[in-house]
GROMACS .gro file of C-alpha atoms in nm:
model
  271
    1MET     CA    1   0.131   1.432   0.066
    2SER     CA    2   0.147   1.110  -0.126
    3ALA     CA    3  -0.043   0.787  -0.020
    4ARG     CA    4   0.061   0.610   0.296
    5VAL     CA    5   0.401   0.446   0.256
    6VAL     CA    6   0.477   0.132   0.468
    7THR     CA    7   0.751  -0.053   0.283
    8GLY     CA    8   1.063   0.089   0.115
    9LEU     CA    9   1.342  -0.091  -0.064
   10TYR     CA   10   1.700   0.020  -0.127
   11VAL     CA   11   1.865  -0.057  -0.459
   12PRO     CA   12   2.239   0.015  -0.524
   13GLY     CA   13   2.254   0.270  -0.804
   14ASP     CA   14   2.521   0.082  -0.996
   15ARG     CA   15   2.288  -0.224  -1.027
   16PRO     CA   16   2.046  -0.110  -1.303
   17ASP     CA   17   1.946  -0.476  -1.354
   18ARG     CA   18   1.772  -0.460  -1.027
   19PHE     CA   19   1.580  -0.139  -1.069
   20ASP     CA   20   1.277  -0.282  -1.248
   21LYS     CA   21   1.280  -0.587  -1.023
   22ALA     CA   22   1.258  -0.354  -0.721
   23VAL     CA   23   0.952  -0.185  -0.873
   24ALA     CA   24   0.803  -0.530  -0.938
   25THR     CA   25   0.828  -0.624  -0.569
   26GLY     CA   26   0.527  -0.410  -0.484
   27ALA     CA   27   0.727  -0.189  -0.236
   28ASP     CA   28   0.556   0.138  -0.173
   29LEU     CA   29   0.885   0.322  -0.205
   30VAL     CA   30   1.194   0.237  -0.416
   31ILE     CA   31   1.517   0.412  -0.310
   32LEU     CA   32   1.801   0.434  -0.581
   33ASP     CA   33   2.095   0.466  -0.369
   34LEU     CA   34   2.408   0.664  -0.497
   35GLU     CA   35   2.558   0.686  -0.149
   36ASP     CA   36   2.648   0.394   0.093
   37ALA     CA   37   2.550   0.107  -0.135
   38VAL     CA   38   2.798   0.226  -0.403
   39ALA     CA   39   3.173   0.201  -0.387
   40PRO     CA   40   3.362   0.522  -0.430
   41GLY     CA   41   3.498   0.420  -0.767
   42ALA     CA   42   3.148   0.341  -0.899
   43LYS     CA   43   2.973   0.672  -0.823
   44GLY     CA   44   2.983   0.802  -1.174
   45VAL     CA   45   2.864   0.471  -1.322
   46ALA     CA   46   2.578   0.470  -1.069
   47LEU     CA   47   2.460   0.820  -1.144
   48ASP     CA   48   2.465   0.744  -1.513
   49ALA     CA   49   2.251   0.433  -1.462
   50VAL     CA   50   2.004   0.606  -1.239
   51VAL     CA   51   1.965   0.902  -1.479
   52SER     CA   52   1.913   0.674  -1.780
   53TRP     CA   53   1.636   0.469  -1.593
   54LEU     CA   54   1.465   0.786  -1.485
   55ARG     CA   55   1.464   0.927  -1.825
   56ALA     CA   56   1.319   0.614  -1.969
   57ARG     CA   57   1.038   0.629  -1.710
   58VAL     CA   58   0.921   0.976  -1.804
   59ALA     CA   59   0.921   0.919  -2.186
   60PRO     CA   60   0.698   0.850  -2.359
   61ALA     CA   61   0.440   1.008  -2.138
   62GLY     CA   62   0.153   0.787  -2.035
   63ALA     CA   63   0.318   0.466  -2.153
   64HIS     CA   64   0.335   0.301  -1.817
   65ASP     CA   65   0.043   0.084  -1.707
   66GLY     CA   66  -0.053   0.018  -1.347
   67PRO     CA   67   0.043   0.203  -1.016
   68ARG     CA   68   0.406   0.319  -0.971
   69PRO     CA   69   0.585   0.324  -0.640
   70LEU     CA   70   0.722   0.644  -0.515
   71VAL     CA   71   1.080   0.673  -0.622
   72GLN     CA   72   1.362   0.847  -0.424
   73VAL     CA   73   1.724   0.875  -0.493
   74ARG     CA   74   1.967   0.893  -0.205
   75VAL     CA   75   2.243   1.140  -0.317
   76ASN     CA   76   2.581   1.193  -0.173
   77PRO     CA   77   2.643   1.472   0.073
   78GLY     CA   78   2.764   1.788  -0.124
   79ALA     CA   79   2.734   1.622  -0.462
   80ASP     CA   80   2.588   1.909  -0.658
   81ASP     CA   81   2.652   1.728  -0.991
   82GLU     CA   82   2.424   1.458  -0.886
   83LEU     CA   83   2.143   1.718  -0.786
   84ALA     CA   84   2.179   1.887  -1.127
   85ALA     CA   85   2.164   1.559  -1.323
   86LEU     CA   86   1.867   1.439  -1.143
   87ARG     CA   87   1.683   1.768  -1.196
   88ALA     CA   88   1.762   1.750  -1.570
   89THR     CA   89   1.574   1.420  -1.605
   90GLY     CA   90   1.237   1.583  -1.539
   91ALA     CA   91   1.141   1.286  -1.348
   92ALA     CA   92   0.886   1.314  -1.060
   93ILE     CA   93   1.116   1.180  -0.788
   94GLU     CA   94   1.191   1.272  -0.426
   95LEU     CA   95   1.549   1.325  -0.289
   96ARG     CA   96   1.668   1.140   0.022
   97VAL     CA   97   1.951   1.360   0.160
   98PRO     CA   98   2.187   1.194   0.397
   99LYS     CA   99   2.370   1.342   0.700
  100VAL     CA  100   2.136   1.641   0.756
  101ASP     CA  101   2.242   1.840   1.066
  102GLY     CA  102   2.064   2.158   1.002
  103VAL     CA  103   1.862   2.370   0.756
  104ALA     CA  104   2.146   2.555   0.576
  105GLU     CA  105   2.220   2.264   0.340
  106LEU     CA  106   1.851   2.215   0.286
  107ASP     CA  107   1.816   2.572   0.155
  108ARG     CA  108   2.099   2.510  -0.094
  109ILE     CA  109   1.966   2.172  -0.210
  110ALA     CA  110   1.606   2.308  -0.259
  111ALA     CA  111   1.750   2.587  -0.471
  112LEU     CA  112   1.952   2.347  -0.684
  113THR     CA  113   1.667   2.102  -0.741
  114GLY     CA  114   1.379   2.324  -0.809
  115GLY     CA  115   1.215   2.239  -0.474
  116ARG     CA  116   1.176   1.861  -0.508
  117PRO     CA  117   1.057   1.687  -0.200
  118ILE     CA  118   1.329   1.599   0.044
  119THR     CA  119   1.354   1.327   0.298
  120ALA     CA  120   1.592   1.446   0.553
  121LEU     CA  121   1.806   1.160   0.670
  122ILE     CA  122   1.922   1.250   1.021
  123GLU     CA  123   2.237   1.057   1.138
  124SER     CA  124   2.407   1.253   1.414
  125ALA     CA  125   2.338   1.382   1.761
  126ARG     CA  126   2.332   1.734   1.614
  127GLY     CA  127   2.077   1.640   1.359
  128VAL     CA  128   1.857   1.479   1.633
  129GLU     CA  129   1.877   1.794   1.843
  130ASN     CA  130   1.779   2.003   1.534
  131ALA     CA  131   1.510   1.763   1.414
  132ALA     CA  132   1.221   2.014   1.487
  133ALA     CA  133   1.387   2.289   1.271
  134ILE     CA  134   1.475   2.040   0.994
  135ALA     CA  135   1.112   1.900   0.987
  136ALA     CA  136   0.979   2.260   0.957
  137HIS     CA  137   1.191   2.327   0.631
  138PRO     CA  138   0.950   2.386   0.359
  139ALA     CA  139   1.127   2.133   0.117
  140VAL     CA  140   1.115   1.859   0.368
  141THR     CA  141   0.824   1.620   0.332
  142ARG     CA  142   0.967   1.324   0.545
  143LEU     CA  143   1.221   1.255   0.819
  144ALA     CA  144   1.431   0.952   0.841
  145LEU     CA  145   1.694   0.816   1.098
  146GLY     CA  146   2.015   0.682   0.996
  147GLU     CA  147   2.068   0.448   1.296
  148SER     CA  148   2.403   0.296   1.210
  149ASP     CA  149   2.578   0.622   1.158
  150LEU     CA  150   2.410   0.761   1.473
  151ALA     CA  151   2.504   0.457   1.685
  152SER     CA  152   2.877   0.487   1.567
  153GLU     CA  153   2.890   0.857   1.668
  154LEU     CA  154   2.730   0.787   2.007
  155GLY     CA  155   2.919   0.476   2.076
  156SER     CA  156   2.604   0.286   2.164
  157ARG     CA  157   2.330   0.095   1.985
  158ASP     CA  158   2.133   0.020   2.303
  159ASP     CA  159   1.750   0.015   2.255
  160ALA     CA  160   1.707   0.304   2.494
  161VAL     CA  161   1.954   0.527   2.288
  162ILE     CA  162   1.796   0.437   1.957
  163ASP     CA  163   1.428   0.459   2.095
  164TYR     CA  164   1.517   0.819   2.235
  165ALA     CA  165   1.622   0.937   1.883
  166ARG     CA  166   1.316   0.774   1.733
  167VAL     CA  167   1.072   0.954   1.971
  168ARG     CA  168   1.255   1.285   1.902
  169LEU     CA  169   1.206   1.241   1.533
  170LEU     CA  170   0.851   1.137   1.569
  171PHE     CA  171   0.756   1.445   1.765
  172ALA     CA  172   0.945   1.677   1.521
  173ALA     CA  173   0.776   1.521   1.228
  174ARG     CA  174   0.420   1.533   1.372
  175ALA     CA  175   0.457   1.882   1.504
  176ALA     CA  176   0.553   1.996   1.153
  177GLY     CA  177   0.261   1.830   0.985
  178LEU     CA  178   0.475   1.547   0.841
  179PRO     CA  179   0.393   1.183   0.837
  180ALA     CA  180   0.534   0.955   1.103
  181PRO     CA  181   0.887   0.843   0.992
  182MET     CA  182   0.974   0.504   0.852
  183LEU     CA  183   1.214   0.286   1.052
  184SER     CA  184   1.572   0.243   0.922
  185ALA     CA  185   1.668  -0.065   0.722
  186TYR     CA  186   1.735  -0.377   0.933
  187PRO     CA  187   2.083  -0.486   0.820
  188ASP     CA  188   2.068  -0.861   0.903
  189ILE     CA  189   1.884  -1.001   0.596
  190ARG     CA  190   1.854  -1.354   0.733
  191ASP     CA  191   1.726  -1.253   1.080
  192LEU     CA  192   1.366  -1.211   1.006
  193ASP     CA  193   1.273  -1.272   1.370
  194GLY     CA  194   1.491  -0.985   1.475
  195LEU     CA  195   1.347  -0.763   1.202
  196ARG     CA  196   0.991  -0.840   1.321
  197ALA     CA  197   1.072  -0.771   1.682
  198ASP     CA  198   1.252  -0.443   1.610
  199THR     CA  199   0.980  -0.340   1.366
  200GLU     CA  200   0.709  -0.422   1.625
  201ARG     CA  201   0.894  -0.195   1.877
  202GLY     CA  202   0.910   0.074   1.639
  203ARG     CA  203   0.539   0.048   1.570
  204ARG     CA  204   0.462   0.077   1.927
  205LEU     CA  205   0.657   0.400   1.934
  206GLY     CA  206   0.437   0.542   1.667
  207TRP     CA  207   0.657   0.506   1.364
  208VAL     CA  208   0.495   0.376   1.038
  209GLY     CA  209   0.669   0.168   0.789
  210ARG     CA  210   1.022   0.054   0.746
  211THR     CA  211   1.289   0.055   0.469
  212ALA     CA  212   1.451  -0.275   0.357
  213VAL     CA  213   1.776  -0.383   0.197
  214HIS     CA  214   1.636  -0.710   0.045
  215PRO     CA  215   1.296  -0.800  -0.092
  216SER     CA  216   1.261  -1.083   0.158
  217GLN     CA  217   1.211  -0.831   0.435
  218LEU     CA  218   0.914  -0.664   0.273
  219ALA     CA  219   0.655  -0.928   0.382
  220VAL     CA  220   0.755  -0.901   0.743
  221ILE     CA  221   0.733  -0.522   0.747
  222GLU     CA  222   0.393  -0.521   0.563
  223ALA     CA  223   0.269  -0.782   0.820
  224VAL     CA  224   0.382  -0.576   1.121
  225PHE     CA  225   0.211  -0.263   0.996
  226ALA     CA  226  -0.112  -0.424   0.870
  227PRO     CA  227  -0.397  -0.341   1.101
  228THR     CA  228  -0.540  -0.631   1.292
  229ALA     CA  229  -0.912  -0.724   1.271
  230ASP     CA  230  -0.971  -0.592   1.625
  231GLU     CA  231  -0.812  -0.247   1.534
  232LEU     CA  232  -1.007  -0.214   1.226
  233ALA     CA  233  -1.336  -0.306   1.411
  234TRP     CA  234  -1.242  -0.047   1.675
  235ALA     CA  235  -1.162   0.223   1.432
  236ALA     CA  236  -1.485   0.169   1.234
  237ALA     CA  237  -1.687   0.183   1.555
  238VAL     CA  238  -1.516   0.508   1.669
  239VAL     CA  239  -1.570   0.679   1.330
  240GLU     CA  240  -1.930   0.583   1.326
  241ALA     CA  241  -1.982   0.686   1.689
  242VAL     CA  242  -1.809   1.011   1.653
  243GLU     CA  243  -1.973   1.101   1.327
  244ARG     CA  244  -2.312   1.056   1.503
  245GLY     CA  245  -2.199   1.356   1.712
  246GLY     CA  246  -2.028   1.423   2.042
  247VAL     CA  247  -1.915   1.167   2.296
  248ALA     CA  248  -2.031   0.815   2.260
  249THR     CA  249  -1.981   0.466   2.416
  250LEU     CA  250  -1.891   0.161   2.222
  251ASP     CA  251  -2.058  -0.173   2.261
  252SER     CA  252  -1.743  -0.275   2.452
  253GLY     CA  253  -1.810  -0.006   2.709
  254GLU     CA  254  -1.529   0.224   2.597
  255MET     CA  255  -1.614   0.593   2.583
  256VAL     CA  256  -1.498   0.764   2.273
  257ASP     CA  257  -1.470   1.134   2.159
  258PRO     CA  258  -1.350   1.331   1.869
  259ALA     CA  259  -1.002   1.324   1.991
  260MET     CA  260  -0.976   0.952   1.906
  261LEU     CA  261  -1.092   1.020   1.542
  262GLY     CA  262  -0.751   1.086   1.393
  263ARG     CA  263  -0.595   0.761   1.512
  264ALA     CA  264  -0.917   0.572   1.388
  265ARG     CA  265  -0.893   0.725   1.046
  266SER     CA  266  -0.530   0.648   1.021
  267ILE     CA  267  -0.600   0.282   1.099
  268LEU     CA  268  -0.871   0.280   0.820
  269GLY     CA  269  -0.632   0.452   0.576
  270ARG     CA  270  -0.877   0.752   0.552
  271PRO     CA  271  -0.775   1.111   0.537
   0.00000   0.00000   0.00000
């Protein structure tokens, strides 16, 4: 599994002028989108642009200086031509596969793409109900929730409805040994207060990170998921106490044991 991913940024696949700019934002993940962000008549142009950019990134080898973000490409459902073209680039990318309802399509996609890592984007009630099986598929390395499509199908975007789906995906991901999912993009670019409030709610539910549709949203997401000074102090104290052996008591009076070690190490960004 790659390093912890907190911020992700969608970029329309037919806007190659934005690809390098997206990388320069410092987002942990850049998602080149061939699906919803691209008009039907521009799909071919978008695929050509993404393929060209990916090929330039893998040649010449070693020419890039500095860290690179994780790059995903969100493909269109059933678009085997896109899968073949992306595989042919040789680029070390991940696939973001929309509208995953079950494992049958994952078997086919994995075979077509040489087993490239897949983020399964669940956007339906059936997908939510099958989340555990989807998460357990060997090609799936992350789960994601398409909240807008799910809300359209269910006829509700009430917090209780969305939070139910978020909890189901969290349990499915963690049971399969996958990282906690990232929250869906918040569609209102100008409502940074709303973004913060919803992101904080997602963090309380155990989700880690969020995708964005505009660079202005990244700082808010980063701030919400940054551990506080108190959390860092607690985590360091827990690790130190537990590594001394057995059950221990912190200076605050809180009793800690090895069961707390996973959360503490996660806060500290340790394996």
